[in-house]
Coordinates of C-alpha atoms in Angstrom, one line a residue:
X1 CA 5.8 -7.5 -4.6
X2 CA 9.2 -8.9 -3.6
X3 CA 10.8 -7.0 -6.4
X4 CA 9.1 -3.7 -5.2
X5 CA 10.2 -4.2 -1.6
X6 CA 13.8 -5.0 -2.6
X7 CA 14.0 -1.8 -4.6
X8 CA 12.6 0.2 -1.7
X9 CA 15.2 -1.3 0.6
X10 CA 17.9 -0.2 -1.9
X11 CA 16.4 3.3 -1.7
X12 CA 16.7 3.2 2.1
X13 CA 20.2 2.0 2.1
X14 CA 21.5 4.0 -0.8
X15 CA 19.2 7.0 -0.9
X16 CA 20.8 10.0 -2.6
X17 CA 19.9 13.5 -1.3
X18 CA 20.7 16.8 -3.1
X19 CA 24.4 17.6 -3.1
X20 CA 25.5 20.6 -1.0
X21 CA 28.9 20.9 -2.7
X22 CA 30.3 20.4 -6.1
X23 CA 33.1 18.0 -4.9
X24 CA 34.3 15.7 -7.6
X25 CA 37.1 13.9 -5.8
X26 CA 37.4 10.3 -7.0
X27 CA 37.1 7.9 -4.0
X28 CA 37.6 4.8 -6.0
X29 CA 37.3 3.3 -9.5
X30 CA 35.6 0.2 -10.6
X31 CA 37.4 -1.0 -13.8
X32 CA 38.4 2.7 -14.4
X33 CA 34.8 3.9 -13.8
X34 CA 35.0 6.7 -11.1
X35 CA 32.9 6.8 -8.0
X36 CA 33.0 10.2 -6.3
X37 CA 33.5 11.1 -2.6
X38 CA 30.5 13.3 -2.4
X39 CA 28.2 10.4 -3.3
X40 CA 29.7 8.2 -0.6
X41 CA 29.5 10.9 2.0
X42 CA 25.8 11.7 1.3
X43 CA 24.9 8.0 1.5
X44 CA 27.0 7.4 4.6
X45 CA 25.5 10.3 6.5
X46 CA 22.0 9.5 5.4
X47 CA 22.2 6.0 6.8
X48 CA 23.9 6.7 10.1
X49 CA 20.6 6.7 12.0
X50 CA 18.9 4.0 9.9
X51 CA 21.3 1.1 10.2
X52 CA 21.2 -1.0 13.4
X53 CA 24.4 -2.9 12.6
X54 CA 27.1 -0.9 14.4
X55 CA 29.8 -2.3 11.9
X56 CA 28.0 -0.4 9.1
X57 CA 28.6 2.9 10.9
X58 CA 32.3 2.4 10.5
X59 CA 33.6 4.1 7.4
X60 CA 35.8 1.2 6.3
X61 CA 33.1 -1.4 6.8
X62 CA 30.5 0.8 5.0
X63 CA 33.0 1.4 2.2
X64 CA 33.2 -2.3 1.7
X65 CA 29.4 -2.6 1.3
X66 CA 29.4 0.3 -1.1
X67 CA 32.1 -1.2 -3.3
X68 CA 30.2 -4.4 -3.5
X69 CA 27.1 -2.4 -4.5
X70 CA 29.0 -0.7 -7.3
X71 CA 30.6 -4.0 -8.5
X72 CA 27.1 -5.5 -8.9
X73 CA 25.9 -2.4 -10.8
X74 CA 28.9 -2.8 -13.1
X75 CA 28.1 -6.4 -13.8
X76 CA 24.4 -5.7 -14.4
X77 CA 25.4 -3.1 -17.0
X78 CA 27.9 -5.5 -18.6
X79 CA 25.2 -8.1 -19.0
X80 CA 22.9 -5.5 -20.7
X81 CA 20.2 -5.7 -18.0
X82 CA 19.7 -2.0 -18.3
X83 CA 18.5 -2.5 -21.9
X84 CA 15.8 -5.1 -21.2
X85 CA 12.3 -4.1 -22.1
X86 CA 10.8 -5.1 -18.8
X87 CA 13.4 -3.0 -17.0
X88 CA 12.9 0.0 -19.1
X89 CA 9.1 -0.3 -18.8
X90 CA 9.2 -0.5 -15.0
X91 CA 11.7 2.3 -14.7
X92 CA 9.5 4.5 -16.9
X93 CA 6.5 3.7 -14.8
X94 CA 8.3 4.6 -11.6
X95 CA 9.6 7.9 -13.1
X96 CA 6.1 8.8 -14.1
X97 CA 4.8 8.1 -10.6
X98 CA 7.6 9.9 -8.9
X99 CA 7.3 12.9 -11.2
X100 CA 3.8 13.5 -9.8
X101 CA 5.4 14.6 -6.6
X102 CA 7.2 17.4 -8.4
X103 CA 4.6 18.4 -11.0
X104 CA 2.3 20.3 -8.7
X105 CA 0.9 23.7 -7.9
X106 CA 1.5 24.6 -4.2
X107 CA -1.3 27.2 -3.9
X108 CA -4.0 25.2 -5.4
X109 CA -2.8 22.1 -3.5
X110 CA -2.8 23.9 -0.2
X111 CA -6.4 25.2 -0.7
X112 CA -7.6 21.7 -1.5
X113 CA -5.8 20.2 1.5
X114 CA -7.5 22.8 3.8
X115 CA -10.8 21.9 2.3
X116 CA -10.1 18.2 2.7
X117 CA -9.3 18.8 6.4
X118 CA -12.5 20.5 7.0
X119 CA -14.4 17.7 5.4
X120 CA -12.4 15.1 7.2
X121 CA -13.3 16.8 10.5
X122 CA -17.0 16.9 9.6
X123 CA -19.3 14.2 8.2
X124 CA -22.5 14.5 6.2
X125 CA -25.4 12.0 6.0
X126 CA -27.0 11.9 2.6
X127 CA -29.3 10.0 0.3
X128 CA -29.3 10.3 -3.5
X129 CA -31.1 9.5 -6.7
X130 CA -28.9 8.6 -9.7
X131 CA -29.9 8.2 -13.3
X132 CA -27.2 6.2 -15.0
X133 CA -26.0 7.8 -18.2
X134 CA -22.9 7.0 -20.4
X135 CA -20.5 9.8 -21.4
X136 CA -21.6 9.6 -25.0
X137 CA -25.3 10.1 -24.2
X138 CA -27.3 12.3 -26.6
X139 CA -28.2 15.9 -25.6
X140 CA -31.9 14.8 -25.6
X141 CA -31.2 12.0 -23.1
X142 CA -29.3 14.4 -20.9
X143 CA -32.2 16.8 -21.0
X144 CA -34.7 14.0 -20.2
X145 CA -32.6 12.9 -17.2
X146 CA -32.4 16.5 -15.9
X147 CA -36.1 17.0 -16.2
X148 CA -36.9 13.7 -14.5
X149 CA -34.6 14.6 -11.6
X150 CA -36.2 18.0 -11.2
X151 CA -39.6 16.2 -10.8
X152 CA -38.1 13.8 -8.3
X153 CA -36.6 16.7 -6.4
X154 CA -40.0 18.3 -6.0
X155 CA -41.4 15.0 -4.8
X156 CA -38.7 14.5 -2.2
X157 CA -39.3 18.0 -0.9
X158 CA -43.0 17.3 -0.5
X159 CA -43.2 13.5 0.2
X160 CA -39.8 12.6 1.6
X161 CA -37.0 10.5 0.3
X162 CA -38.4 7.1 1.4
X163 CA -41.5 7.4 -0.7
X164 CA -39.6 8.3 -3.8
X165 CA -37.0 5.6 -3.2
X166 CA -39.7 2.9 -3.2
X167 CA -41.1 4.2 -6.5
X168 CA -38.0 4.7 -8.6
X169 CA -35.1 2.5 -7.4
X170 CA -34.6 -0.5 -9.8
X171 CA -30.8 -1.1 -9.3
X172 CA -30.1 -0.9 -13.0
X173 CA -30.8 2.5 -14.6
X174 CA -32.1 4.3 -11.5
X175 CA -30.6 4.1 -8.0
X176 CA -32.2 5.7 -5.0
X177 CA -29.9 5.0 -2.0
X178 CA -29.3 5.9 1.6
X179 CA -25.6 6.5 1.8
X180 CA -25.2 7.0 5.6
X181 CA -22.5 9.3 7.0
X182 CA -19.3 9.9 5.0
X183 CA -16.5 12.4 4.9
X184 CA -13.7 13.5 2.5
X185 CA -12.4 11.0 -0.1
X186 CA -15.3 8.5 0.5
X187 CA -17.1 9.7 -2.7
X188 CA -16.0 11.0 -6.1
X189 CA -15.1 14.7 -5.7
X190 CA -18.0 16.1 -7.8
X191 CA -20.4 14.3 -5.5
X192 CA -18.5 15.2 -2.3
X193 CA -18.6 18.9 -3.3
X194 CA -22.4 19.0 -3.7
X195 CA -22.9 17.0 -0.5
X196 CA -20.8 19.5 1.5
X197 CA -22.3 22.6 -0.1
X198 CA -25.9 21.6 0.2
X199 CA -27.6 22.6 3.5
X200 CA -29.2 20.0 5.8
X201 CA -32.7 19.0 4.8
X202 CA -32.2 20.6 1.4
X203 CA -32.2 18.7 -2.0
X204 CA -29.5 19.7 -4.5
X205 CA -30.1 20.7 -8.1
X206 CA -29.2 17.9 -10.6
X207 CA -25.5 17.5 -11.1
X208 CA -23.2 15.2 -13.1
X209 CA -20.5 12.7 -12.1
X210 CA -18.9 10.0 -14.2
X211 CA -21.7 7.7 -13.1
X212 CA -24.5 9.8 -14.5
X213 CA -26.8 12.6 -13.1
X214 CA -27.8 12.9 -9.4
X215 CA -29.8 14.8 -6.9
X216 CA -29.0 14.4 -3.2
X217 CA -30.7 15.1 0.0
X218 CA -28.4 16.1 2.9
X219 CA -30.1 14.6 6.0
X220 CA -27.6 15.5 8.7
X221 CA -24.1 16.9 9.4
X222 CA -21.9 16.2 12.5
X223 CA -18.3 16.4 13.6
X224 CA -16.3 13.3 12.7
X225 CA -16.1 10.4 15.1
X226 CA -12.4 10.8 15.4
X227 CA -10.0 7.9 16.1
X228 CA -10.1 4.8 18.2
X229 CA -7.4 2.7 19.8
X230 CA -8.6 -0.8 20.6
X231 CA -7.3 -4.3 21.5
X232 CA -8.9 -7.4 20.2
X233 CA -9.0 -11.1 20.5
X234 CA -9.4 -12.9 17.2
X235 CA -10.1 -16.5 16.4
X236 CA -9.8 -17.6 12.7
X237 CA -12.7 -19.3 11.1
X238 CA -10.1 -21.7 9.6
X239 CA -8.1 -23.1 12.4
X240 CA -5.9 -26.1 13.1
X241 CA -7.4 -27.0 16.5
X242 CA -9.9 -29.8 15.7
X243 CA -11.5 -29.7 19.2
X244 CA -13.8 -26.8 18.6
X245 CA -14.8 -24.2 15.9
X246 CA -14.1 -20.5 16.0
X247 CA -17.5 -19.4 17.3
X248 CA -17.4 -21.8 20.2
X249 CA -13.8 -20.8 21.1
X250 CA -14.5 -17.1 21.1
X251 CA -17.6 -17.5 23.3
X252 CA -15.5 -19.6 25.8
X253 CA -13.0 -16.7 26.0
X254 CA -15.8 -14.1 26.4
X255 CA -17.2 -16.1 29.3
X256 CA -13.7 -16.0 31.0
X257 CA -13.7 -12.2 30.5
X258 CA -17.1 -11.9 32.1
X259 CA -15.7 -14.0 34.9
X260 CA -13.1 -11.4 35.6
X261 CA -10.1 -12.7 33.8
X262 CA -7.6 -10.2 32.2
X263 CA -8.4 -9.3 28.6
X264 CA -4.8 -8.7 27.8
X265 CA -3.7 -12.1 29.3
X266 CA -6.4 -14.0 27.3
X267 CA -5.3 -12.2 24.1
X268 CA -1.7 -13.3 24.7
X269 CA -2.7 -16.9 25.3
X270 CA -5.4 -17.4 22.8
X271 CA -5.7 -14.6 20.1
X272 CA -4.8 -16.0 16.7
X273 CA -3.9 -12.5 15.3
X274 CA -0.2 -13.1 15.7
X275 CA 0.7 -9.5 14.9
X276 CA -1.1 -8.2 18.0
X277 CA -1.5 -11.1 20.5
X278 CA 1.9 -10.6 22.0
X279 CA 1.0 -7.0 22.8
X280 CA -2.3 -8.0 24.6
X281 CA -4.2 -7.6 21.3
X282 CA -3.5 -3.9 20.9
X283 CA -4.0 -2.5 17.4
X284 CA -2.7 0.6 15.7
X285 CA -5.0 3.7 16.1
X286 CA -7.5 4.1 13.2
X287 CA -10.2 6.5 12.1
X288 CA -13.5 6.1 10.3
X289 CA -13.2 4.4 6.9
X290 CA -9.6 3.2 7.4
X291 CA -10.3 -0.4 8.1
X292 CA -11.1 -3.1 5.6
X293 CA -13.8 -4.5 7.9
X294 CA -17.0 -2.4 8.3
X295 CA -18.2 -4.8 11.0
X296 CA -15.1 -4.3 13.1
X297 CA -15.1 -0.6 12.7
X298 CA -18.8 -0.2 13.6
X299 CA -18.3 -2.2 16.8
X300 CA -15.2 -0.3 17.7
X301 CA -16.9 3.1 17.4
X302 CA -20.0 1.8 19.3
X303 CA -18.0 1.4 22.5
X304 CA -18.4 4.5 24.6
X305 CA -15.9 4.4 27.4
X306 CA -12.3 3.3 27.7
X307 CA -12.3 -0.2 29.0
X308 CA -15.6 -1.2 27.5
X309 CA -15.6 -4.7 25.9
X310 CA -17.8 -5.8 23.1
X311 CA -19.7 -9.0 22.8
X312 CA -18.2 -11.6 20.3
X313 CA -19.0 -10.8 16.7
X314 CA -17.9 -12.1 13.3
X315 CA -16.1 -10.2 10.5
X316 CA -14.6 -11.4 7.2
X317 CA -11.4 -12.3 9.1
X318 CA -12.9 -14.4 11.9
X319 CA -14.5 -13.9 15.4
X320 CA -13.5 -11.0 17.6
X321 CA -13.9 -9.4 21.0
X322 CA -12.9 -5.7 21.1
X323 CA -11.8 -3.7 24.1
X324 CA -11.7 0.1 23.8
X325 CA -8.4 1.5 25.0
X326 CA -8.6 5.1 23.9
X327 CA -10.6 7.5 21.8
X328 CA -9.6 10.9 20.4
X329 CA -11.0 13.7 18.2
X330 CA -9.7 14.4 14.7
X331 CA -6.0 15.3 14.7
X332 CA -5.1 19.0 14.2
X333 CA -4.4 20.3 10.7
X334 CA -0.6 20.3 10.8
X335 CA -0.6 16.7 11.9
X336 CA -2.9 15.5 9.2
X337 CA -1.5 17.8 6.4
X338 CA 1.1 15.4 4.9
X339 CA -1.5 12.5 4.6
X340 CA -4.2 14.8 3.2
X341 CA -1.8 16.2 0.6
X342 CA -0.9 12.8 -0.6
X343 CA -4.6 11.8 -0.8
X344 CA -5.5 15.0 -2.7
X345 CA -2.9 14.3 -5.3
X346 CA -4.3 10.8 -5.9
X347 CA -7.9 11.9 -5.9
X348 CA -10.0 13.3 -8.8
X349 CA -9.7 16.8 -7.3
X350 CA -6.1 16.7 -8.6
X351 CA -7.5 17.8 -11.9
X352 CA -7.8 21.3 -10.5
X353 CA -4.1 21.1 -9.7
X354 CA -3.3 19.9 -13.2
X355 CA -5.2 22.8 -14.7
X356 CA -3.1 25.3 -12.7
X357 CA 0.1 23.4 -13.6
X358 CA -0.7 23.6 -17.3
X359 CA -1.2 27.3 -17.2
X360 CA 2.1 27.7 -15.4
X361 CA 3.9 25.5 -17.9
X362 CA 2.5 27.5 -20.8
X363 CA 4.2 30.6 -19.5
X364 CA 7.4 28.8 -18.5
X365 CA 7.9 27.1 -21.9
X366 CA 6.6 30.1 -23.9
X367 CA 4.1 28.1 -25.8
X368 CA 3.6 29.4 -29.3
X369 CA 0.3 28.2 -31.0
X370 CA -0.4 28.3 -34.8
X371 CA -3.6 30.3 -35.0
X372 CA -4.6 28.7 -38.3
X373 CA -4.4 25.1 -37.0
X374 CA -7.7 24.8 -35.2
X375 CA -9.7 26.1 -38.2
X376 CA -7.8 23.7 -40.5
X377 CA -8.6 20.6 -38.5
X378 CA -12.2 21.7 -38.2
X379 CA -12.4 21.8 -42.0
X380 CA -11.1 18.2 -42.5
X381 CA -13.4 16.7 -39.8
X382 CA -16.6 14.7 -40.9
X383 CA -19.2 12.5 -39.4
X384 CA -17.0 9.4 -39.9
X385 CA -15.1 10.5 -36.8
X386 CA -18.1 9.4 -34.6
X387 CA -18.2 6.1 -36.4
X388 CA -14.5 5.3 -36.2
X389 CA -14.0 5.6 -40.0
X390 CA -12.4 9.0 -40.3
X391 CA -9.2 9.3 -42.3
X392 CA -6.7 12.1 -42.7
X393 CA -7.2 13.7 -46.2
X394 CA -4.8 12.7 -49.0
X395 CA -3.5 16.2 -49.4
X396 CA -2.8 16.5 -45.6
X397 CA 0.4 18.4 -44.9
X398 CA 1.8 16.9 -41.7
X399 CA 5.1 18.9 -41.6
X400 CA 3.4 22.2 -40.7
X401 CA 4.1 23.5 -37.2
X402 CA 1.2 23.1 -34.8
X403 CA 2.7 24.4 -31.6
X404 CA 6.2 25.0 -30.1
X405 CA 6.9 24.0 -26.4
X406 CA 10.2 25.4 -25.5
X407 CA 12.7 23.4 -27.6
X408 CA 10.1 20.9 -28.8
X409 CA 8.1 21.4 -32.0
X410 CA 4.8 19.5 -32.5
X411 CA 3.5 19.2 -36.1
X412 CA 0.2 18.8 -37.8
X413 CA 1.1 15.1 -38.2
X414 CA 1.4 14.7 -34.4
X415 CA -2.1 16.1 -33.8
X416 CA -3.5 14.4 -36.8
X417 CA -2.4 11.0 -35.6
X418 CA -3.7 11.8 -32.1
X419 CA -7.1 12.5 -33.6
X420 CA -7.0 9.4 -35.7
X421 CA -6.2 7.1 -32.7
X422 CA -8.7 8.7 -30.4
X423 CA -11.7 8.3 -32.8
X424 CA -11.6 4.6 -31.8
X425 CA -12.8 5.6 -28.3
X426 CA -16.5 6.1 -27.6
X427 CA -16.8 9.8 -28.8
X428 CA -20.0 11.7 -28.0
X429 CA -21.4 13.6 -30.9
X430 CA -20.6 17.3 -30.6
X431 CA -20.0 20.3 -33.0
X432 CA -16.7 20.0 -34.9
X433 CA -15.4 23.2 -33.4
X434 CA -16.0 22.0 -29.9
X435 CA -14.6 18.5 -30.7
X436 CA -11.3 19.9 -32.1
X437 CA -11.0 22.4 -29.3
X438 CA -11.4 19.7 -26.6
X439 CA -9.0 17.4 -28.4
X440 CA -6.4 20.1 -28.9
X441 CA -6.5 21.1 -25.2
X442 CA -6.1 17.5 -24.1
X443 CA -3.2 17.0 -26.6
X444 CA -1.4 20.2 -25.6
X445 CA -1.8 19.6 -21.9
X446 CA -0.5 16.0 -22.2
X447 CA 2.5 17.2 -24.2
X448 CA 3.3 20.0 -21.7
X449 CA 3.2 17.6 -18.8
X450 CA 5.3 15.0 -20.8
X451 CA 7.9 17.7 -21.7
X452 CA 8.3 18.8 -18.1
X453 CA 8.5 15.1 -17.0
X454 CA 11.2 14.4 -19.6
X455 CA 13.2 17.4 -18.5
X456 CA 12.7 16.9 -14.8
X457 CA 16.0 15.2 -14.2
X458 CA 17.7 18.4 -15.6
X459 CA 15.4 20.7 -13.6
X460 CA 15.5 18.9 -10.2
X461 CA 18.7 17.4 -8.7
X462 CA 16.7 15.7 -6.0
X463 CA 14.5 14.0 -8.6
X464 CA 17.6 13.0 -10.7
X465 CA 19.2 11.4 -7.6
X466 CA 16.1 9.4 -6.7
X467 CA 15.6 8.2 -10.2
X468 CA 19.3 7.1 -10.4
X469 CA 18.9 5.2 -7.2
X470 CA 15.8 3.4 -8.3
X471 CA 17.4 2.6 -11.7
X472 CA 20.3 0.9 -9.8
X473 CA 17.9 -0.8 -7.5
X474 CA 16.0 -2.4 -10.4
X475 CA 19.3 -3.5 -11.9
X476 CA 20.4 -5.1 -8.6
X477 CA 17.2 -7.0 -8.3
X478 CA 17.4 -8.5 -11.8
X479 CA 21.0 -9.3 -11.3
X480 CA 20.6 -10.9 -7.9
X481 CA 17.6 -12.9 -9.1
X482 CA 19.5 -14.3 -12.1
X483 CA 22.8 -14.9 -10.3
X484 CA 21.8 -15.9 -6.7
X485 CA 18.1 -16.2 -5.9
X486 CA 17.1 -18.6 -8.7
X487 CA 19.8 -21.0 -7.4
X488 CA 17.0 -23.3 -6.0
X489 CA 16.0 -24.0 -9.6
X490 CA 19.4 -24.3 -11.2
X491 CA 21.8 -25.5 -8.5
X492 CA 19.9 -28.5 -7.1
X493 CA 23.0 -30.8 -6.9
X494 CA 25.2 -28.0 -5.4
X495 CA 22.5 -27.3 -2.7
X496 CA 22.3 -31.0 -1.8
X497 CA 26.1 -31.1 -1.5
X498 CA 26.0 -28.0 0.7
X499 CA 23.4 -29.6 2.9
X500 CA 25.5 -32.8 3.3
X501 CA 28.5 -30.7 4.3
X502 CA 26.6 -28.7 6.8
X503 CA 24.0 -31.1 8.2
X504 CA 24.9 -30.3 11.8
X505 CA 23.4 -26.8 11.3
X506 CA 19.9 -28.0 10.6
X507 CA 18.1 -29.5 13.6
X508 CA 14.7 -29.6 15.2
X509 CA 14.6 -28.2 18.7
X510 CA 12.9 -30.3 21.4
X511 CA 9.1 -30.3 21.0
X512 CA 6.1 -31.9 22.7
X513 CA 2.8 -33.3 21.5
X514 CA 0.5 -32.1 24.2
X515 CA -2.9 -31.0 25.5
X516 CA -2.3 -27.8 27.4
X517 CA -5.1 -26.6 29.8
X518 CA -5.4 -23.0 31.0
X519 CA -7.6 -21.8 33.9
X520 CA -7.6 -18.6 36.0
X521 CA -8.6 -20.4 39.2
X522 CA -5.8 -22.5 40.9
X523 CA -8.3 -25.0 42.3
X524 CA -9.8 -25.5 38.9
X525 CA -6.4 -26.3 37.4
X526 CA -5.7 -28.7 40.2
X527 CA -8.9 -30.5 39.3
X528 CA -7.9 -30.5 35.7
X529 CA -4.5 -32.0 36.6
X530 CA -6.2 -34.8 38.5
X531 CA -8.6 -35.5 35.7
X532 CA -5.7 -35.7 33.1
X533 CA -3.8 -38.0 35.4
X534 CA -6.9 -40.3 35.5
X535 CA -6.9 -40.5 31.7
X536 CA -9.8 -38.2 30.9
X537 CA -9.7 -36.4 27.5
X538 CA -9.9 -32.6 27.0
X539 CA -13.4 -33.1 25.7
X540 CA -14.5 -34.9 28.8
X541 CA -12.9 -32.4 31.1
X542 CA -14.5 -29.4 29.3
X543 CA -17.9 -31.1 29.4
X544 CA -17.7 -31.5 33.2
X545 CA -16.1 -28.2 34.1
X546 CA -17.5 -25.8 31.5
X547 CA -21.1 -26.3 32.7
X548 CA -24.0 -23.9 33.1
X549 CA -22.6 -21.4 30.6
X550 CA -19.4 -21.0 32.6
X551 CA -16.0 -21.4 30.9
X552 CA -13.5 -22.6 33.6
X553 CA -10.8 -24.2 31.3
X554 CA -9.6 -23.8 27.8
X555 CA -7.4 -26.4 26.0
X556 CA -4.8 -25.9 23.3
X557 CA -3.6 -29.1 21.6
X558 CA -0.8 -29.9 19.1
X559 CA 2.9 -30.1 18.6
X560 CA 4.7 -27.2 20.3
X561 CA 8.1 -26.0 21.1
X562 CA 9.3 -23.7 23.9
X563 CA 8.2 -20.5 22.0
X564 CA 4.6 -21.5 21.8
X565 CA 2.2 -19.0 23.4
X566 CA 0.3 -21.6 25.4
X567 CA 3.5 -22.7 27.2
X568 CA 5.7 -21.2 29.9
X569 CA 9.4 -20.8 29.2
X570 CA 10.3 -23.0 32.2
X571 CA 8.0 -25.9 31.4
X572 CA 9.8 -29.2 31.7
X573 CA 9.4 -31.4 28.6
X574 CA 8.7 -34.8 30.1
X575 CA 6.1 -37.4 29.1
X576 CA 3.1 -37.4 31.3
X577 CA 1.1 -34.8 33.2
X578 CA 3.2 -31.8 34.1
X579 CA 3.2 -29.8 37.3
X580 CA 1.1 -26.6 37.4
X581 CA 2.7 -23.5 36.1
X582 CA 1.8 -19.8 36.5
X583 CA 1.3 -18.3 33.0
X584 CA 0.4 -14.6 32.6
X585 CA -2.5 -14.2 35.0
X586 CA -3.6 -17.8 34.7
X587 CA -2.4 -21.3 35.5
X588 CA -1.5 -24.1 33.0
X589 CA -0.9 -27.8 33.1
X590 CA 0.1 -30.0 30.2
X591 CA -0.6 -33.6 29.4
X592 CA 2.5 -34.4 27.4
X593 CA 1.7 -37.3 25.2
X594 CA 5.1 -37.5 23.5
X595 CA 8.4 -35.7 23.6
X596 CA 10.1 -35.2 20.3
X597 CA 13.8 -34.9 20.9
X598 CA 16.3 -32.7 19.1
X599 CA 16.9 -34.3 15.7
X600 CA 18.5 -33.5 12.4
X601 CA 16.1 -32.1 9.8
X602 CA 15.8 -33.9 6.5
X603 CA 16.7 -32.0 3.4
X604 CA 13.0 -31.3 2.7
X605 CA 12.3 -30.2 6.2
X606 CA 15.1 -27.6 6.2
X607 CA 15.1 -26.8 2.5
X608 CA 14.1 -23.1 2.9
X609 CA 17.0 -22.4 5.3
X610 CA 19.4 -24.5 3.3
X611 CA 18.8 -22.5 0.2
X612 CA 19.0 -19.2 2.1
X613 CA 22.4 -20.2 3.6
X614 CA 23.7 -21.5 0.3
X615 CA 22.8 -18.3 -1.4
X616 CA 24.8 -16.3 1.2
X617 CA 27.9 -18.4 0.5
X618 CA 27.4 -18.3 -3.3
X619 CA 27.1 -14.5 -3.2
X620 CA 30.3 -14.2 -1.3
X621 CA 32.1 -16.3 -3.9
X622 CA 30.5 -14.4 -6.7
X623 CA 31.6 -11.1 -5.3
X624 CA 35.2 -12.4 -5.1
X625 CA 35.0 -13.2 -8.8
X626 CA 33.6 -9.7 -9.6
X627 CA 36.5 -8.1 -7.8
X628 CA 38.8 -10.1 -10.1
X629 CA 36.8 -9.1 -13.2
X630 CA 36.5 -5.4 -12.3
X631 CA 39.6 -4.2 -10.4
X632 CA 38.9 -1.7 -7.7
X633 CA 41.4 1.0 -6.9
X634 CA 40.8 3.1 -3.7
X635 CA 42.3 6.5 -3.4
X636 CA 43.6 6.3 0.1
X637 CA 44.3 10.1 0.5
X638 CA 40.7 10.9 -0.5
X639 CA 39.4 8.2 2.0
X640 CA 41.5 9.7 4.8
X641 CA 40.1 13.1 4.0
X642 CA 36.5 11.6 4.2
X643 CA 37.3 10.0 7.6
X644 CA 38.6 13.3 8.9
X645 CA 35.6 15.2 7.6
X646 CA 33.1 12.8 9.0
X647 CA 35.0 12.7 12.4
X648 CA 34.9 16.5 12.7
X649 CA 31.1 16.5 12.0

């Protein structure tokens, strides 16, 4: 994951967009390797609005960063990192993934996107019966499944789905299930298509998906539930506070909400979802099916009015209370179009796009088939193919031309080996002419797509630039990992020496070991203060004050520094019971059992920061050595022209 993120960051910092000019002025050389001004200008302009560091917006400062970048690439190539199998494999995988964005048919894609939008804006409720069948099932088994489903279809129309479900569902070979409401992308495309083209209260004819054969009953159709914006308070099931479990804690907080305390204030004080607590528990807006917790989503969509608050409930993440902040209908088509287009290309419906692309490529590359080839391969096929024992005949002539794709010629040998390798897969029995036709189509289509992908860097400058940048990003990652980031494993003595020389940089800030009480009522917190001063424990105080189902006080215990959410910024760190402080819309008082003063951190306590700081210093020294190894010559006249050009823009 870190490798992937690092490369993405490189893409942000050094993203190359399509050149608008054919400038080839050399800005600088790295050991006689030229770096051109147009590349630098593209990158500099691209990043003006992305970088927060003002120094990087200065041409000279940015040039320094860019030179360092090129020095590292030069060193990576010198070390042969661009020939490593893992590097080549990962780059190849990335190119294949990226190419999918360029290998598309706009008209077909647009039609599928419009269809997906309609289905996103409207949900269907369905139940289905599935008879599980493998792809290599016999024609007789297929016919039996079809006939059985036709009988069940008649029964559903007469008796209703529930009666049939009780009779036939076994959870192994036959599934009869209520699927509830769903929209686009929630089911495989073949299933989704039938669901959206069958009328309400009608049962479909049998149809096939990769799971087997189905019939489905559409029970209802309705507009989508839209999107929700909510805030939540969450308590983890696994928590450090030993005083109470998550369920007890969340119900205490809920009582305080019922007593009129601010939801947002309680979220800031007590929610253990650190990503949202500081914002009063507010979460990003989401739609149906977007969350990984069905329990959370169902509760969120059950709230009717803005400001409604749920009762405490449990999900796989912990215990929650939800407040509805806003609700909205499905976004308009133009807003959703980019997201839908990306999902269409990842979905099984993309096969429709692929078919259109293949037809276009056949025309573009002037594909020339050998009309005798199909008949020949039919003639050498035998039953051994279905058993995995088929061999090419001894008199097989592999050098004959099978098909020509632009400048690429595929031979009988290429297709023969394709057939030989694919017999090892589970191949359903079918007539030889159908078998060869299906395999030839798959073989030709795969080679057409591969040929376009292989030539995409020549056909698309944008694609070429992005691939080049990703290639360099991978090299930088491997180089930095070898030279800098693995220092914690190889430079243990040097790191210890670095720590000894810089000990004063690694210190604990002042902290307290305390029990911090929070209450919304000032009189209550005054009572708590007196009880703490008399030596009563948090457990004893809660037992007395949180009586009759009312939650008057909540305690947070442990070692804390000034940044802890339970404390106020102005709290005085002195041993004993503190004064009362106003905190959000509540009051707090702390029983400070111990004050831990500022103190030097041991090597182990500061190890992570020490290694990070050491790596910064080591990288600076390493870059100096690279400058000696690969002399950099900057063309000042070209640099001045760049500055003038950028200034005029």
